mmCIF file of C-alpha atoms in Angstrom:
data_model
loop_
_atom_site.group_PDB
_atom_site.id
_atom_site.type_symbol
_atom_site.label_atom_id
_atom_site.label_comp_id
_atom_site.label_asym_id
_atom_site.label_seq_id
_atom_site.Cartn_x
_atom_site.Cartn_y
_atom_site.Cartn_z
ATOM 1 C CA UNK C 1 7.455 -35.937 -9.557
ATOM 2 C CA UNK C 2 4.192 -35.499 -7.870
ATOM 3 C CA UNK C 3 4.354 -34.853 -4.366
ATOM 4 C CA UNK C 4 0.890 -34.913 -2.061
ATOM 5 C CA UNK C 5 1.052 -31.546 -0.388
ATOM 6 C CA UNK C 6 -2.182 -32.025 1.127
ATOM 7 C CA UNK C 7 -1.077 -35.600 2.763
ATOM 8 C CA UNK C 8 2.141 -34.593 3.744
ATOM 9 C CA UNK C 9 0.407 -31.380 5.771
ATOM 10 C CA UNK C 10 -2.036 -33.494 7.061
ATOM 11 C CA UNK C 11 0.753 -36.028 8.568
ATOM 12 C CA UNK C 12 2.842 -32.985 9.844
ATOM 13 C CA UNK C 13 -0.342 -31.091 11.543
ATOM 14 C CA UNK C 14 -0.844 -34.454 13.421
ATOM 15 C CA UNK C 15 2.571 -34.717 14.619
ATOM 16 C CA UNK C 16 1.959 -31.101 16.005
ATOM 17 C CA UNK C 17 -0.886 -31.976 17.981
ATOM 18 C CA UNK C 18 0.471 -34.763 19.248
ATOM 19 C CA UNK C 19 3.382 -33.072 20.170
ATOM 20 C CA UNK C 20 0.837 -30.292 21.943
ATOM 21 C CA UNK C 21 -1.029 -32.571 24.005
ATOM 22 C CA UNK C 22 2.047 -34.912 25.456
ATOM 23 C CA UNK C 23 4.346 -31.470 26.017
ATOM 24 C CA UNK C 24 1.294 -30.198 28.407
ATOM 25 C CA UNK C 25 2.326 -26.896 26.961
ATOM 26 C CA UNK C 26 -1.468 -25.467 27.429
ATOM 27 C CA UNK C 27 -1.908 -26.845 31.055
ATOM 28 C CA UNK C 28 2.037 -25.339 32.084
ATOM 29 C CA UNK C 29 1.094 -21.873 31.275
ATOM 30 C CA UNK C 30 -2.507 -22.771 32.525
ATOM 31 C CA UNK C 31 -0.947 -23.519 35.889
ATOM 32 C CA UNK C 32 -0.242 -19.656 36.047
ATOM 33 C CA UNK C 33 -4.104 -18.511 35.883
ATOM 34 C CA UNK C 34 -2.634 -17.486 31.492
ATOM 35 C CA UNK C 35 -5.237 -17.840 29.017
ATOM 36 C CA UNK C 36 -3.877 -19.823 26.073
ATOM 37 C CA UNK C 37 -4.484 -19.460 22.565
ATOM 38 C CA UNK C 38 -3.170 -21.966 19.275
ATOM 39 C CA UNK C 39 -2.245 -18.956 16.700
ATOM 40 C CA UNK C 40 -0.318 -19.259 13.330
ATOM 41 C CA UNK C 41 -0.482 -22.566 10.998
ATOM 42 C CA UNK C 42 -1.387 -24.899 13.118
ATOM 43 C CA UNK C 43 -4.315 -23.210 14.452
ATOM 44 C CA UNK C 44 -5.367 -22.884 10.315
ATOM 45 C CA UNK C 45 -4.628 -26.110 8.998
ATOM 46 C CA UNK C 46 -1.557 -24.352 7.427
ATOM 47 C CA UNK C 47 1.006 -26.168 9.106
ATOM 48 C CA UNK C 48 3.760 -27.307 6.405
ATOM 49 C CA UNK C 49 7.081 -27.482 6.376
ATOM 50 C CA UNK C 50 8.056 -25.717 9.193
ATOM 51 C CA UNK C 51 7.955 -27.897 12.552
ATOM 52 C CA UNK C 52 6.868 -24.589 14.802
ATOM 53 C CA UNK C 53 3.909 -24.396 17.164
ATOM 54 C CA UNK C 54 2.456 -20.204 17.874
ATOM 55 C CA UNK C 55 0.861 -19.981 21.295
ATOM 56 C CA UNK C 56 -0.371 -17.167 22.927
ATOM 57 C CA UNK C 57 -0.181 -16.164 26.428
ATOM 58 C CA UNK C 58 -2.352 -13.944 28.177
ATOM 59 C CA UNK C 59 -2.370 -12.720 31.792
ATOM 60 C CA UNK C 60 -3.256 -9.548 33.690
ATOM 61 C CA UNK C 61 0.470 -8.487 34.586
ATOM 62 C CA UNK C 62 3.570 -9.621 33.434
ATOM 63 C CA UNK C 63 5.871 -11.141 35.597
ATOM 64 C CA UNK C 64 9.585 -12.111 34.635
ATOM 65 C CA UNK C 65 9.113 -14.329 37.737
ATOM 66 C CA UNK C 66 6.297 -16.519 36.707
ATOM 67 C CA UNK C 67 7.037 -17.000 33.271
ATOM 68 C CA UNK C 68 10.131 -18.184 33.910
ATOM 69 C CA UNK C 69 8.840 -21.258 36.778
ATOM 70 C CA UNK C 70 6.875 -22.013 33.664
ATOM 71 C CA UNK C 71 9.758 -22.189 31.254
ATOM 72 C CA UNK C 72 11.681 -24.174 33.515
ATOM 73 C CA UNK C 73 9.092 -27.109 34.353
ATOM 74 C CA UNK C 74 9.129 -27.570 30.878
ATOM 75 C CA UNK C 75 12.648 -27.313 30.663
ATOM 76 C CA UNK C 76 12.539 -29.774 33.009
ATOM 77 C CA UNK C 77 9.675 -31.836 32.719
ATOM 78 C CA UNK C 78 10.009 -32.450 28.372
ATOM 79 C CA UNK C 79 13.740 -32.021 27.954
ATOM 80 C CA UNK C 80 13.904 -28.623 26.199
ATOM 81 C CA UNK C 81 17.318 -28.682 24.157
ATOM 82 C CA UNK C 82 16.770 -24.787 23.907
ATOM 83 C CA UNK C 83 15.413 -21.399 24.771
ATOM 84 C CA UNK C 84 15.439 -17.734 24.430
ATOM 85 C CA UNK C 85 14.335 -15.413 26.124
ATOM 86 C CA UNK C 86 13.208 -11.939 25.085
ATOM 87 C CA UNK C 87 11.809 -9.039 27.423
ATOM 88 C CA UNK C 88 9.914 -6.531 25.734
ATOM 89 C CA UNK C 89 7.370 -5.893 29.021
ATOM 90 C CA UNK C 90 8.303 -1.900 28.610
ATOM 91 C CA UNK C 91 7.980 -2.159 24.736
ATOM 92 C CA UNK C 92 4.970 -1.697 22.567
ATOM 93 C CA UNK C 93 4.255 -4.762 21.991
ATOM 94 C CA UNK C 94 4.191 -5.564 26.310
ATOM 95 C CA UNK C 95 5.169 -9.261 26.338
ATOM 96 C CA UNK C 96 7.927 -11.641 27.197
ATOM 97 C CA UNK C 97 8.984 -13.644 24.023
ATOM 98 C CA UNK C 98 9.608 -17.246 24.236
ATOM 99 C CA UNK C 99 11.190 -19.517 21.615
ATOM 100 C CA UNK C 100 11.628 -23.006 23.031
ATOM 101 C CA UNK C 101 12.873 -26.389 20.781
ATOM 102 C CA UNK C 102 12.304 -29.604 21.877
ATOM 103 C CA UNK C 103 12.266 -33.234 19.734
ATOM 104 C CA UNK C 104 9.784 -35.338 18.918
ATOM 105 C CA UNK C 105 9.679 -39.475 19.091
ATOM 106 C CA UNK C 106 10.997 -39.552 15.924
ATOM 107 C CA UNK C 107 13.954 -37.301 16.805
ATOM 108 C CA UNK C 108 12.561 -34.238 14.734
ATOM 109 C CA UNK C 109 13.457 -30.911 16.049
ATOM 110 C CA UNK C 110 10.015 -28.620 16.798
ATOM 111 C CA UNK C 111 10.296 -24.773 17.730
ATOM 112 C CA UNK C 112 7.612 -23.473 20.259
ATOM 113 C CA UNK C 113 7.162 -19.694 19.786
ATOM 114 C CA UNK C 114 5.190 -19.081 23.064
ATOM 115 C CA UNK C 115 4.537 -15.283 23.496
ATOM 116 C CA UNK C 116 3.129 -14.240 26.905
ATOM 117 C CA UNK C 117 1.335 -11.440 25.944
ATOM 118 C CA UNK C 118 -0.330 -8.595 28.976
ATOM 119 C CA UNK C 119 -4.286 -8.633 28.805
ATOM 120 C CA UNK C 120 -5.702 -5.440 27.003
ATOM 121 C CA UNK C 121 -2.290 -4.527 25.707
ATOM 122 C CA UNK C 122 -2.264 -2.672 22.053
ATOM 123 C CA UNK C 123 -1.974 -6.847 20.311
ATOM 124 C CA UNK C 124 -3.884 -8.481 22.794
ATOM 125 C CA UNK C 125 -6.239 -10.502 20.229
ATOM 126 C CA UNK C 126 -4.458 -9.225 16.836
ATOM 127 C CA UNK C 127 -3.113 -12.566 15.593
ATOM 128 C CA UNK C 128 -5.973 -14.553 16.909
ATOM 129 C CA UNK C 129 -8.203 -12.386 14.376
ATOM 130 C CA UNK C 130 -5.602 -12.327 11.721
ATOM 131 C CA UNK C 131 -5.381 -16.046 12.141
ATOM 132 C CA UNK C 132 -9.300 -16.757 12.063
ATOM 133 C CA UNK C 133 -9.877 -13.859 9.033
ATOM 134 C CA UNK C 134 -7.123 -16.556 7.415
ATOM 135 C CA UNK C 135 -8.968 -19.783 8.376
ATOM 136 C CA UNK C 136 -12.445 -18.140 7.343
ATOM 137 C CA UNK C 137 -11.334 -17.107 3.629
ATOM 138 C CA UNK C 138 -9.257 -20.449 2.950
ATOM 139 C CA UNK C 139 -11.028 -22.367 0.283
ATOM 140 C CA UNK C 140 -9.573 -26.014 -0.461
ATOM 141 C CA UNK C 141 -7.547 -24.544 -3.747
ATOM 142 C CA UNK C 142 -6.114 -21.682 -1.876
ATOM 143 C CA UNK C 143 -5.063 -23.926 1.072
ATOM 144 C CA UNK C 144 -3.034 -25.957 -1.547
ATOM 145 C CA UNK C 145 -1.871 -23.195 -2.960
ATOM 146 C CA UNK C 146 -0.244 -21.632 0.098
ATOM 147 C CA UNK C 147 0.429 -25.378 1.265
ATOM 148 C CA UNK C 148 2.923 -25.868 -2.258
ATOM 149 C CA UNK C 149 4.353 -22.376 -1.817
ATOM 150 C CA UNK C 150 5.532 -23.006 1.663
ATOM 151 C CA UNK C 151 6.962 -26.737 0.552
ATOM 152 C CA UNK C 152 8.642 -25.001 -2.434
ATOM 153 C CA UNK C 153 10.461 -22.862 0.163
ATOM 154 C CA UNK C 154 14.330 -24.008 -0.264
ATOM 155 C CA UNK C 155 15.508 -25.615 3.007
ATOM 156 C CA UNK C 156 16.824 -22.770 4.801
ATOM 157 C CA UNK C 157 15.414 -19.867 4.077
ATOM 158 C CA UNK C 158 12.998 -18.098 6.292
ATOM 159 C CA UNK C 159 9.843 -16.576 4.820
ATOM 160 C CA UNK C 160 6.926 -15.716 7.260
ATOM 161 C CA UNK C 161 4.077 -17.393 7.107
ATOM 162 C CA UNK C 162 2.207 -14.194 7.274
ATOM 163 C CA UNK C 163 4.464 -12.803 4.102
ATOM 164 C CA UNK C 164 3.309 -15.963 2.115
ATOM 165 C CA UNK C 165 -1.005 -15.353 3.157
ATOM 166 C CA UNK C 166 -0.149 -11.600 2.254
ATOM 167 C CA UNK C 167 0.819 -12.447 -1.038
ATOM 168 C CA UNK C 168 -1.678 -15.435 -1.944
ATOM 169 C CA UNK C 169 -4.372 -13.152 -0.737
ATOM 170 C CA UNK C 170 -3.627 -9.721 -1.661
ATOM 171 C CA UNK C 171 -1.161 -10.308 -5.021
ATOM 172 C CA UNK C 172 -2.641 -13.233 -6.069
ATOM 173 C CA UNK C 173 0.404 -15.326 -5.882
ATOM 174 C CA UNK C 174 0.309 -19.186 -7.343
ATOM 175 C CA UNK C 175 4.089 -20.475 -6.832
ATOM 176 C CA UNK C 176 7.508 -20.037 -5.171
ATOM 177 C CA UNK C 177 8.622 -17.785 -7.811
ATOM 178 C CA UNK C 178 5.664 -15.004 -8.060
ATOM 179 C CA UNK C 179 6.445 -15.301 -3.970
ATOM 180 C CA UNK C 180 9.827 -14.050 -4.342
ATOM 181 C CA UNK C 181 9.192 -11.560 -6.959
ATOM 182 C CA UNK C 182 5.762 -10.128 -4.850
ATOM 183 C CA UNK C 183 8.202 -9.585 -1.768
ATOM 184 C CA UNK C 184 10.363 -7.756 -3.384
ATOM 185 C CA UNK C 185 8.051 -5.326 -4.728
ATOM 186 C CA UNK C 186 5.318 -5.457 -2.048
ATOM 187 C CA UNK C 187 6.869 -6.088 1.252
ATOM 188 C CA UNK C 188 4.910 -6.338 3.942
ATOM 189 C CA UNK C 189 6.419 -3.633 6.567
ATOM 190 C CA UNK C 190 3.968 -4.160 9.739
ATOM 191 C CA UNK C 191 2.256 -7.852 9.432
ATOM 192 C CA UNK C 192 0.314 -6.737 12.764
ATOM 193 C CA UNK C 193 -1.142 -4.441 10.220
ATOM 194 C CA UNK C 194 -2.228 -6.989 7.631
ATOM 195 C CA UNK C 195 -5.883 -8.499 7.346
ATOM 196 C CA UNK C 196 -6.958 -10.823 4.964
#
């Protein structure tokens, strides 16, 4: 059975934006004086599968305090069905981790990971360049390629989208099956690490 990857990524990466721009997502955090940037599949046209949306959230300090008003207009405003909440201000990484799922018209469930992220912190900027390296090197065949991999992904099984890039790019991986068998004996320990 022939199944049009391409069309079916297409349709899903315009439900995303669509999703984007009536959530308000960018303006919320906006609100706060955060600089926001689209990371992850969406942001490369790599959008499959998986109904998530990557944003990244930038502002000069981190407070618990503001980041939560803006979690909660949302909460309020769009009818979040979920959230969690993860403070890692004192960690390396210095951000507050946000995971957020809200529905769609059509009832489909979409996961928001919105990391708010301290200006000039250690990953301030790392997955915007990881995700633009990506986007830069993606020729139409390797877009498919990765596009197939990521719908042969059995329903329920969680693989990175940066695991999937690593392999395409670095082990030359075609289908579901090289995937599995690259992970096992390449795993990628640090994705912060990786560049295309």
């Amino acid at each position: 059975m022939f199944m049009d990857i391409i069309g079916l990524a297409e349709q899903n990466q315009r439900s995303a934006w669509k999703l984007l721009g009536e959530t308000g997502m960018i303006p919320a955090w906006e609100r706060i004086g955060a600089t926001v940037h689209l990371v992850g599949s969406l942001k490369s046209g790599l959008l499959m599968k998986s109904r998530d949306i990557d944003l990244h959230i930038y502002t000069g300090k981190l407070d618990i305090t503001e980041s939560f008003s803006v979690m909660q207009e949302l909460a309020e405003r769009i009818g979040l069905k979920e959230i969690q909440y993860k403070n890692l201000i004192h960690t390396e990484e210095e951000c507050i981790e946000w995971h957020a799922w809200c529905e769609d018209q059509e009832l489909n469930t979409w996961k928001f990971d919105l990391i708010h992220i301290r200006k000039g912190s250690k990953y301030d900027g790392v997955v915007e360049n990881v995700t633009a390296a990506i986007a830069k090197l993606l020729t139409p065949g390797l877009r498919e390629t990765i596009l197939r991999i990521k719908y042969e992904v059995p329903d329920g099984v969680m693989i990175p989208g940066i695991e999937i890039y690593h392999a395409v790019f670095t082990g030359d991986v075609r289908s579901y099956e090289e995937l599995e068998r690259w992970r096992q004996e390449h795993p990628l320990t640090n994705s912060l690490d990786w560049l295309p």
